[in-house]
Amino acid sequence: ANLICTGMCISLLNVAMNTCASTIESNRRVSIMSTAHGVFSLGLVIGSFLASMYYGTGLNPLYHFMVICTLGILLSFSYRKTLDEIYLHVDEHDTLNDSQTVVFKNGVIGVLTLMILVGICTNFTEGVMADWTAVYMTDIVKSPKYMVGLGLTGYALFMAIGRFTGDAIIPKLGRKKVLIFGSIF
């Protein structure tokens, strides 16, 4: 039940983050989606590192969760004004125009399906890394307990670096080329 709840919350957070970033991108004509995902990955770096340290020192995991929850709540309240501005800005301009309704009339379903498949493949990769690095570090590498979470920390760090560079690369190469190259890679 806890894993199902965690998975649902992560998915809801992911959708909310993507919606906010997409809204900002379209309303302000900026490219921030990759950076938003980089911040998400940075959170994974910090969380997995702290979890590894807590586990290694033998502290009760409850303390780790209390610290992470407290930080999350404080960060949420500190950005409340910004989030409210995004919400208000969406309400003012959130109407369908002709270009948005024509999308499905012009056969974009195939492209949408392809995008969904790419998303599923990347989620499988991230999920495998997130779920199995601890098993790998424990069973294969036989690392000390305090280093178990560092496998995920390393993966998340390189994922964050890649995502933080994305918004600089996308305007130069174009979204389509970055999507194709990233999918093949």
GROMACS .gro file of C-alpha atoms in nm:
model
  185
    1ALA     CA    1   0.000   0.000   0.000
    2ASN     CA    2   0.286   0.239   0.083
    3LEU     CA    3   0.457   0.172  -0.250
    4ILE     CA    4   0.132   0.227  -0.441
    5CYS     CA    5   0.073   0.554  -0.255
    6THR     CA    6   0.432   0.665  -0.320
    7GLY     CA    7   0.404   0.582  -0.691
    8MET     CA    8   0.076   0.770  -0.722
    9CYS     CA    9   0.217   1.077  -0.545
   10ILE     CA   10   0.529   1.078  -0.764
   11SER     CA   11   0.314   1.052  -1.076
   12LEU     CA   12   0.087   1.336  -0.961
   13LEU     CA   13   0.390   1.550  -0.880
   14ASN     CA   14   0.538   1.474  -1.221
   15VAL     CA   15   0.219   1.574  -1.403
   16ALA     CA   16   0.185   1.891  -1.194
   17MET     CA   17   0.547   1.988  -1.257
   18ASN     CA   18   0.516   1.928  -1.631
   19THR     CA   19   0.191   2.125  -1.646
   20CYS     CA   20   0.343   2.425  -1.464
   21ALA     CA   21   0.659   2.420  -1.677
   22SER     CA   22   0.459   2.385  -1.999
   23THR     CA   23   0.234   2.675  -1.900
   24ILE     CA   24   0.533   2.897  -1.824
   25GLU     CA   25   0.699   2.797  -2.151
   26SER     CA   26   0.395   2.880  -2.362
   27ASN     CA   27   0.300   3.202  -2.180
   28ARG     CA   28   0.648   3.350  -2.145
   29ARG     CA   29   0.805   3.201  -2.460
   30VAL     CA   30   1.098   3.046  -2.268
   31SER     CA   31   1.246   2.697  -2.254
   32ILE     CA   32   1.251   2.565  -1.896
   33MET     CA   33   1.111   2.210  -1.913
   34SER     CA   34   1.451   2.044  -1.907
   35THR     CA   35   1.563   2.262  -1.615
   36ALA     CA   36   1.244   2.176  -1.424
   37HIS     CA   37   1.324   1.808  -1.470
   38GLY     CA   38   1.682   1.885  -1.364
   39VAL     CA   39   1.555   2.028  -1.037
   40PHE     CA   40   1.343   1.716  -0.991
   41SER     CA   41   1.658   1.504  -1.047
   42LEU     CA   42   1.853   1.725  -0.807
   43GLY     CA   43   1.589   1.644  -0.546
   44LEU     CA   44   1.652   1.274  -0.615
   45VAL     CA   45   2.027   1.332  -0.572
   46ILE     CA   46   1.977   1.502  -0.237
   47GLY     CA   47   1.711   1.257  -0.116
   48SER     CA   48   1.904   0.943  -0.210
   49PHE     CA   49   2.226   1.082  -0.065
   50LEU     CA   50   2.057   1.172   0.264
   51ALA     CA   51   1.881   0.834   0.276
   52SER     CA   52   2.214   0.660   0.226
   53MET     CA   53   2.374   0.864   0.501
   54TYR     CA   54   2.083   0.804   0.739
   55TYR     CA   55   2.091   0.433   0.664
   56GLY     CA   56   2.468   0.417   0.702
   57THR     CA   57   2.466   0.588   1.039
   58GLY     CA   58   2.194   0.358   1.169
   59LEU     CA   59   1.942   0.636   1.233
   60ASN     CA   60   1.574   0.557   1.224
   61PRO     CA   61   1.435   0.607   0.868
   62LEU     CA   62   1.146   0.798   1.025
   63TYR     CA   63   1.386   1.087   1.092
   64HIS     CA   64   1.487   1.092   0.725
   65PHE     CA   65   1.125   1.109   0.614
   66MET     CA   66   1.047   1.378   0.869
   67VAL     CA   67   1.337   1.595   0.745
   68ILE     CA   68   1.245   1.545   0.378
   69CYS     CA   69   0.873   1.612   0.440
   70THR     CA   70   0.953   1.925   0.643
   71LEU     CA   71   1.184   2.056   0.369
   72GLY     CA   72   0.922   1.978   0.104
   73ILE     CA   73   0.648   2.159   0.293
   74LEU     CA   74   0.870   2.463   0.361
   75LEU     CA   75   0.975   2.481  -0.005
   76SER     CA   76   0.611   2.449  -0.116
   77PHE     CA   77   0.505   2.740   0.102
   78SER     CA   78   0.804   2.951  -0.003
   79TYR     CA   79   0.699   2.915  -0.371
   80ARG     CA   80   0.327   2.953  -0.311
   81LYS     CA   81   0.311   3.305  -0.455
   82THR     CA   82   0.482   3.191  -0.776
   83LEU     CA   83   0.252   2.890  -0.809
   84ASP     CA   84  -0.055   3.107  -0.750
   85GLU     CA   85   0.060   3.345  -1.024
   86ILE     CA   86   0.093   3.054  -1.268
   87TYR     CA   87  -0.257   2.934  -1.178
   88LEU     CA   88  -0.408   3.282  -1.219
   89HIS     CA   89  -0.230   3.333  -1.549
   90VAL     CA   90  -0.365   3.001  -1.681
   91ASP     CA   91  -0.722   3.087  -1.582
   92GLU     CA   92  -0.708   3.415  -1.776
   93HIS     CA   93  -0.591   3.255  -2.102
   94ASP     CA   94  -0.709   2.895  -2.077
   95THR     CA   95  -0.942   2.874  -2.376
   96LEU     CA   96  -0.918   2.645  -2.674
   97ASN     CA   97  -0.845   2.820  -3.000
   98ASP     CA   98  -0.878   2.687  -3.353
   99SER     CA   99  -0.515   2.570  -3.375
  100GLN     CA  100  -0.559   2.356  -3.063
  101THR     CA  101  -0.880   2.189  -3.184
  102VAL     CA  102  -0.742   2.118  -3.535
  103VAL     CA  103  -0.456   1.911  -3.393
  104PHE     CA  104  -0.660   1.593  -3.371
  105LYS     CA  105  -0.829   1.653  -3.706
  106ASN     CA  106  -0.490   1.650  -3.883
  107GLY     CA  107  -0.384   1.299  -3.777
  108VAL     CA  108  -0.154   1.380  -3.488
  109ILE     CA  109  -0.273   1.069  -3.301
  110GLY     CA  110   0.019   0.868  -3.448
  111VAL     CA  111   0.271   1.128  -3.332
  112LEU     CA  112   0.105   1.141  -2.991
  113THR     CA  113   0.123   0.761  -2.969
  114LEU     CA  114   0.493   0.771  -3.058
  115MET     CA  115   0.554   1.034  -2.789
  116ILE     CA  116   0.372   0.817  -2.534
  117LEU     CA  117   0.588   0.518  -2.629
  118VAL     CA  118   0.906   0.725  -2.591
  119GLY     CA  119   0.779   0.840  -2.250
  120ILE     CA  120   0.707   0.484  -2.142
  121CYS     CA  121   1.056   0.371  -2.247
  122THR     CA  122   1.225   0.653  -2.057
  123ASN     CA  123   1.009   0.586  -1.751
  124PHE     CA  124   1.107   0.219  -1.761
  125THR     CA  125   1.474   0.319  -1.766
  126GLU     CA  126   1.436   0.564  -1.480
  127GLY     CA  127   1.223   0.319  -1.284
  128VAL     CA  128   1.472   0.036  -1.324
  129MET     CA  129   1.759   0.259  -1.213
  130ALA     CA  130   1.564   0.399  -0.919
  131ASP     CA  131   1.429   0.062  -0.805
  132TRP     CA  132   1.722  -0.168  -0.870
  133THR     CA  133   2.037   0.031  -0.789
  134ALA     CA  134   2.004  -0.054  -0.420
  135VAL     CA  135   1.961  -0.422  -0.504
  136TYR     CA  136   2.264  -0.406  -0.734
  137MET     CA  137   2.477  -0.223  -0.477
  138THR     CA  138   2.377  -0.471  -0.205
  139ASP     CA  139   2.374  -0.806  -0.386
  140ILE     CA  140   2.630  -0.764  -0.665
  141VAL     CA  141   2.876  -0.499  -0.545
  142LYS     CA  142   2.841  -0.606  -0.180
  143SER     CA  143   2.891  -0.246  -0.074
  144PRO     CA  144   2.873  -0.131   0.288
  145LYS     CA  145   2.526  -0.030   0.405
  146TYR     CA  146   2.600   0.343   0.398
  147MET     CA  147   2.696   0.326   0.028
  148VAL     CA  148   2.384   0.147  -0.097
  149GLY     CA  149   2.199   0.469  -0.183
  150LEU     CA  150   2.502   0.618  -0.356
  151GLY     CA  151   2.438   0.416  -0.673
  152LEU     CA  152   2.109   0.598  -0.719
  153THR     CA  153   2.275   0.925  -0.618
  154GLY     CA  154   2.533   0.885  -0.895
  155TYR     CA  155   2.269   0.800  -1.155
  156ALA     CA  156   2.051   1.093  -1.047
  157LEU     CA  157   2.349   1.330  -1.053
  158PHE     CA  158   2.430   1.252  -1.416
  159MET     CA  159   2.062   1.265  -1.505
  160ALA     CA  160   2.041   1.611  -1.343
  161ILE     CA  161   2.350   1.734  -1.532
  162GLY     CA  162   2.199   1.615  -1.861
  163ARG     CA  163   1.867   1.781  -1.785
  164PHE     CA  164   2.024   2.108  -1.674
  165THR     CA  165   2.206   2.131  -2.008
  166GLY     CA  166   1.891   2.050  -2.206
  167ASP     CA  167   1.748   2.403  -2.214
  168ALA     CA  168   2.076   2.531  -2.359
  169ILE     CA  169   2.093   2.256  -2.623
  170ILE     CA  170   1.728   2.253  -2.736
  171PRO     CA  171   1.721   2.608  -2.880
  172LYS     CA  172   2.044   2.541  -3.073
  173LEU     CA  173   1.961   2.197  -3.215
  174GLY     CA  174   1.582   2.208  -3.209
  175ARG     CA  175   1.333   2.000  -3.013
  176LYS     CA  176   1.290   1.739  -3.285
  177LYS     CA  177   1.662   1.662  -3.320
  178VAL     CA  178   1.711   1.646  -2.943
  179LEU     CA  179   1.408   1.415  -2.909
  180ILE     CA  180   1.528   1.184  -3.186
  181PHE     CA  181   1.890   1.174  -3.067
  182GLY     CA  182   1.788   1.133  -2.703
  183SER     CA  183   1.547   0.851  -2.791
  184ILE     CA  184   1.811   0.667  -2.994
  185PHE     CA  185   2.074   0.725  -2.725
   0.00000   0.00000   0.00000
